[in-house]
Structure formats: structure tokens, C-alpha cells
Amino acid sequence: MKIDMKQPILDKNDAIARELRERFAEHHVYVVDLLASPGSGKTSTILATIDALRDEFNIAVIEGDIASSVDAEKIKAQGIAAVQINTGGACHLESAMIKRAIDVLDLERLDLIIVENVGNLVCPTDFDLGENAKVMILSVPEGDDKPLKYPGVFQVSEAVILNKVDTMPVFNFNQEAFEESVNQLNPQAPIFPLSATTGEGLEAWTNWLAERIRKA
């Protein structure tokens, strides 16, 4: 006899996610779930995004990590509300974790919540967090073949950020091949080449996000 535990887990997760989505919609809060590998520049991208949008929008961040609160402290240092979730070994966030996290946030005052998921290109793709959009971040040093190796994360993303483009001359990264692979997997997803540290290309990404926040 084979017992499939995955579907009951996902069903429970999806039920909570639907509750969260209704709650976010009621308060007109736009929620982004950022997916990426460790070292791709998630936190630096979040900080650059906050810096670009904070004059117009009230922002909070939910930080997901296996351990530590290093990234949440960086966010708080910028005067932004941040809630740390430590999964204790789990390779992804779940909607129940998000539900507990937002209980300490004032949704009435927020326009945008950025969820920094656990660094992983596989596990988080199956778990709905009640977000408006999943966004994938890949950095140039990781290589242009990642869409071929991890197609699922690119297929579920509503946008793809190619980070650290300032390092392109150092790495053998074929941007044309990368974009072609992404377009084959997910032709609707825009690709934003940028450098979170230098600011190159950041405006296109933040304009795309701002337009969606205003419609929430």
C-alpha cells in the first residue's frame, strides 16, 4: 500500500493560503514571494526595492530562513518592519507560517509585503502563500543553464529577475540563451536584468512592481 502524504499537506496549505489571499485583498496589500538560491542577492534586491518604493508605499518584509535573523536585522536597520521565520530545517515557507507572521503586522497601514522565501529552487514552488505573485531571482554567477535544470520555479514565477549583471564580464553567462530558455518555459513572465548593488536596470523592475501595488 502506498500512502501519498503530499496532497493532504498541500490541501491544508492551500486552504490557509486562500484565507490569506482574501485578507490581503480586503486590506489592499500586494504580496510578493521571492524565490531564489542562497547567494543570489535576495536581500540586496529587497533593500534596493525598498529604497526605490518607500516614498510611495508602506512596506514590510517576512524573512524565511532555516536559522538566524541576519537578513531581518538588515531590513529593520532601514526602518522597515520585518518578521523573521526560522523553519528549523524545512526548505520552504508554508501558508501557516505566513499566517502567524502577519498577525504581528498592521495590514491597515501596509501596501506591500515582500516574502523572502528560504533559499531553494525546488521546494517553495509547490506552496501557495496567499501571494499575488511569485518572483524568481537568478544571479549571473549561478549560470545560464538554471532554467533547464530547475524549470518548475521559472514556470510558476510571474517575473524573473536576473541579478548581478555587473558581473557579466567575469562569468561565461549567455544571456540570450538564458532568456530564450525562460521564454520557452514561461512566455508571459518579463525578465528584468539588473544589479541590486549598482542600481543598473532596477527602475524597470520597480516600475513593474509599483504598477501592481497600485492596483491591489
CSV table of C-alpha atoms in Angstrom, one decimal:
chain,number,residue,atom,x,y,z
A,1,MET,CA,0.0,0.0,0.0
A,2,LYS,CA,1.3,3.5,-0.9
A,3,ILE,CA,0.2,6.4,1.2
A,4,ASP,CA,0.6,9.8,-0.5
A,5,MET,CA,1.1,12.5,2.2
A,6,LYS,CA,1.9,15.3,-0.2
A,7,GLN,CA,-1.6,16.1,-1.4
A,8,PRO,CA,-3.2,16.3,2.2
A,9,ILE,CA,-0.3,18.7,3.2
A,10,LEU,CA,-0.8,20.8,0.1
A,11,ASP,CA,-4.6,20.9,0.5
A,12,LYS,CA,-4.3,22.2,4.1
A,13,ASN,CA,-1.7,24.7,2.9
A,14,ASP,CA,-3.9,25.9,0.1
A,15,ALA,CA,-6.9,26.4,2.3
A,16,ILE,CA,-4.9,28.7,4.6
A,17,ALA,CA,-3.5,30.4,1.5
A,18,ARG,CA,-7.0,31.2,0.3
A,19,GLU,CA,-7.8,32.8,3.6
A,20,LEU,CA,-4.6,34.9,3.5
A,21,ARG,CA,-5.4,36.0,-0.1
A,22,GLU,CA,-8.8,37.2,0.9
A,23,ARG,CA,-7.3,39.0,3.9
A,24,PHE,CA,-4.7,40.7,1.8
A,25,ALA,CA,-7.2,41.7,-0.8
A,26,GLU,CA,-9.5,43.2,1.9
A,27,HIS,CA,-6.7,45.4,3.1
A,28,HIS,CA,-5.4,46.1,-0.5
A,29,VAL,CA,-1.9,44.7,0.4
A,30,TYR,CA,0.2,43.4,-2.5
A,31,VAL,CA,2.3,40.4,-1.6
A,32,VAL,CA,5.4,39.1,-3.4
A,33,ASP,CA,7.0,35.8,-2.7
A,34,LEU,CA,10.7,35.9,-3.7
A,35,LEU,CA,12.3,32.6,-4.7
A,36,ALA,CA,16.0,32.1,-5.3
A,37,SER,CA,19.1,30.2,-4.4
A,38,PRO,CA,21.3,31.2,-1.4
A,39,GLY,CA,23.7,33.9,-2.5
A,40,SER,CA,21.6,35.1,-5.4
A,41,GLY,CA,21.1,38.5,-3.9
A,42,LYS,CA,17.6,38.3,-2.5
A,43,THR,CA,18.2,40.6,0.5
A,44,SER,CA,20.2,43.1,-1.5
A,45,THR,CA,17.4,43.2,-4.1
A,46,ILE,CA,14.8,43.6,-1.4
A,47,LEU,CA,16.8,46.5,0.1
A,48,ALA,CA,17.2,48.2,-3.3
A,49,THR,CA,13.4,47.7,-4.0
A,50,ILE,CA,12.5,49.2,-0.6
A,51,ASP,CA,14.8,52.2,-1.3
A,52,ALA,CA,13.1,52.8,-4.6
A,53,LEU,CA,9.5,52.4,-3.4
A,54,ARG,CA,9.4,53.5,0.2
A,55,ASP,CA,8.4,57.1,-0.6
A,56,GLU,CA,5.2,56.0,-2.2
A,57,PHE,CA,4.4,52.7,-0.4
A,58,ASN,CA,4.4,51.3,3.2
A,59,ILE,CA,6.4,48.1,3.1
A,60,ALA,CA,7.0,45.2,5.4
A,61,VAL,CA,9.2,42.1,4.9
A,62,ILE,CA,8.8,38.5,6.0
A,63,GLU,CA,12.2,36.8,6.2
A,64,GLY,CA,12.3,33.0,5.8
A,65,ASP,CA,15.5,31.2,6.9
A,66,ILE,CA,16.4,27.8,8.2
A,67,ALA,CA,18.2,29.6,11.0
A,68,SER,CA,19.4,33.1,12.2
A,69,SER,CA,17.9,36.5,11.9
A,70,VAL,CA,20.7,38.2,10.0
A,71,ASP,CA,18.6,39.3,7.0
A,72,ALA,CA,15.7,40.6,9.1
A,73,GLU,CA,18.1,42.7,11.1
A,74,LYS,CA,19.4,44.3,7.9
A,75,ILE,CA,15.8,45.2,6.9
A,76,LYS,CA,14.9,46.6,10.3
A,77,ALA,CA,18.1,48.7,10.2
A,78,GLN,CA,16.4,50.6,7.3
A,79,GLY,CA,13.4,51.4,9.4
A,80,ILE,CA,11.2,48.7,7.7
A,81,ALA,CA,9.0,46.3,9.7
A,82,ALA,CA,10.4,42.8,9.4
A,83,VAL,CA,9.2,39.4,10.8
A,84,GLN,CA,11.7,36.5,11.0
A,85,ILE,CA,10.5,33.0,10.4
A,86,ASN,CA,13.0,30.2,11.2
A,87,THR,CA,11.9,26.9,9.7
A,88,GLY,CA,14.3,24.8,11.8
A,89,GLY,CA,15.4,22.8,8.7
A,90,ALA,CA,12.4,22.9,6.4
A,91,CYS,CA,13.4,24.0,2.9
A,92,HIS,CA,10.4,26.3,2.3
A,93,LEU,CA,7.8,28.5,3.9
A,94,GLU,CA,4.2,27.4,4.3
A,95,SER,CA,1.0,29.4,4.5
A,96,ALA,CA,0.5,28.6,8.2
A,97,MET,CA,3.9,30.3,8.9
A,98,ILE,CA,2.8,33.4,6.9
A,99,LYS,CA,-0.5,33.5,8.8
A,100,ARG,CA,1.4,33.7,12.1
A,101,ALA,CA,3.8,36.3,10.8
A,102,ILE,CA,1.1,38.7,9.6
A,103,ASP,CA,-0.6,38.6,13.0
A,104,VAL,CA,2.2,40.9,14.2
A,105,LEU,CA,1.9,43.3,11.2
A,106,ASP,CA,-0.6,46.1,10.8
A,107,LEU,CA,-2.1,45.3,7.4
A,108,GLU,CA,-4.2,48.5,7.6
A,109,ARG,CA,-1.0,50.5,7.2
A,110,LEU,CA,0.7,48.4,4.6
A,111,ASP,CA,0.8,48.5,0.8
A,112,LEU,CA,3.4,45.8,0.1
A,113,ILE,CA,4.7,42.7,1.8
A,114,ILE,CA,7.8,41.1,0.4
A,115,VAL,CA,8.3,37.5,1.5
A,116,GLU,CA,11.9,36.3,1.2
A,117,ASN,CA,11.5,32.5,1.0
A,118,VAL,CA,14.1,30.0,2.1
A,119,GLY,CA,16.9,29.8,-0.4
A,120,ASN,CA,15.9,26.9,-2.6
A,121,LEU,CA,14.9,26.4,-6.2
A,122,VAL,CA,12.7,23.3,-5.7
A,123,CYS,CA,10.6,23.1,-2.5
A,124,PRO,CA,9.0,26.5,-2.4
A,125,THR,CA,7.4,26.2,-5.9
A,126,ASP,CA,4.6,23.9,-4.6
A,127,PHE,CA,3.5,26.0,-1.7
A,128,ASP,CA,0.9,28.8,-2.1
A,129,LEU,CA,1.5,31.5,0.5
A,130,GLY,CA,-1.5,33.7,-0.5
A,131,GLU,CA,0.8,35.9,-2.5
A,132,ASN,CA,-0.2,37.9,-5.5
A,133,ALA,CA,3.0,36.9,-7.4
A,134,LYS,CA,6.0,34.6,-7.1
A,135,VAL,CA,9.1,36.2,-8.5
A,136,MET,CA,12.3,34.3,-9.3
A,137,ILE,CA,15.8,35.8,-8.8
A,138,LEU,CA,18.7,34.2,-10.5
A,139,SER,CA,22.2,35.7,-10.3
A,140,VAL,CA,24.7,35.7,-13.2
A,141,PRO,CA,27.3,33.6,-11.3
A,142,GLU,CA,24.8,30.8,-11.0
A,143,GLY,CA,24.9,30.1,-14.7
A,144,ASP,CA,22.6,30.5,-17.7
A,145,ASP,CA,21.5,26.8,-17.6
A,146,LYS,CA,19.4,27.0,-14.4
A,147,PRO,CA,16.0,27.2,-16.3
A,148,LEU,CA,16.9,23.8,-17.9
A,149,LYS,CA,17.8,22.3,-14.5
A,150,TYR,CA,15.0,23.8,-12.4
A,151,PRO,CA,12.1,24.5,-14.8
A,152,GLY,CA,9.4,24.5,-12.2
A,153,VAL,CA,10.5,27.6,-10.4
A,154,PHE,CA,10.6,29.6,-13.7
A,155,GLN,CA,7.2,28.2,-14.7
A,156,VAL,CA,5.4,29.4,-11.5
A,157,SER,CA,7.0,32.9,-11.5
A,158,GLU,CA,5.2,35.9,-12.8
A,159,ALA,CA,8.5,37.7,-13.3
A,160,VAL,CA,12.2,36.8,-13.4
A,161,ILE,CA,15.0,39.0,-12.1
A,162,LEU,CA,18.5,38.4,-13.5
A,163,ASN,CA,20.7,39.9,-10.7
A,164,LYS,CA,24.3,40.8,-10.6
A,165,VAL,CA,24.5,41.8,-14.3
A,166,ASP,CA,27.5,43.9,-13.4
A,167,THR,CA,29.5,40.7,-13.1
A,168,MET,CA,28.6,39.5,-16.6
A,169,PRO,CA,32.1,40.3,-18.0
A,170,VAL,CA,33.6,37.9,-15.4
A,171,PHE,CA,31.4,34.9,-15.9
A,172,ASN,CA,30.7,32.9,-19.0
A,173,PHE,CA,27.0,33.7,-18.9
A,174,ASN,CA,25.0,33.5,-22.2
A,175,GLN,CA,22.1,36.0,-21.5
A,176,GLU,CA,20.5,35.3,-24.9
A,177,ALA,CA,20.3,31.5,-24.2
A,178,PHE,CA,19.0,32.2,-20.7
A,179,GLU,CA,16.2,34.5,-21.9
A,180,GLU,CA,15.3,32.0,-24.6
A,181,SER,CA,15.0,29.2,-22.1
A,182,VAL,CA,12.9,31.3,-19.7
A,183,ASN,CA,10.6,32.4,-22.6
A,184,GLN,CA,10.1,28.8,-23.6
A,185,LEU,CA,9.1,27.8,-20.1
A,186,ASN,CA,7.0,30.9,-19.3
A,187,PRO,CA,6.5,33.3,-22.2
A,188,GLN,CA,4.3,35.6,-20.1
A,189,ALA,CA,7.0,36.4,-17.5
A,190,PRO,CA,9.0,39.6,-18.0
A,191,ILE,CA,12.8,39.3,-17.4
A,192,PHE,CA,14.5,42.1,-15.5
A,193,PRO,CA,18.3,42.2,-15.9
A,194,LEU,CA,19.6,44.3,-13.0
A,195,SER,CA,22.3,44.9,-10.4
A,196,ALA,CA,20.9,45.4,-6.9
A,197,THR,CA,24.2,46.8,-5.8
A,198,THR,CA,24.9,49.3,-8.6
A,199,GLY,CA,21.2,50.1,-9.4
A,200,GLU,CA,21.6,49.2,-13.1
A,201,GLY,CA,18.2,48.1,-14.5
A,202,LEU,CA,16.4,48.5,-11.2
A,203,GLU,CA,13.9,51.0,-12.4
A,204,ALA,CA,12.2,48.7,-14.8
A,205,TRP,CA,11.7,46.1,-12.1
A,206,THR,CA,10.4,48.6,-9.5
A,207,ASN,CA,8.1,50.3,-12.1
A,208,TRP,CA,6.6,46.9,-12.9
A,209,LEU,CA,6.0,46.2,-9.2
A,210,ALA,CA,4.7,49.6,-8.4
A,211,GLU,CA,2.0,49.3,-11.1
A,212,ARG,CA,0.7,46.2,-9.5
A,213,ILE,CA,0.8,47.6,-6.0
A,214,ARG,CA,-1.4,50.5,-7.1
A,215,LYS,CA,-4.0,48.1,-8.5
A,216,ALA,CA,-4.2,45.9,-5.3
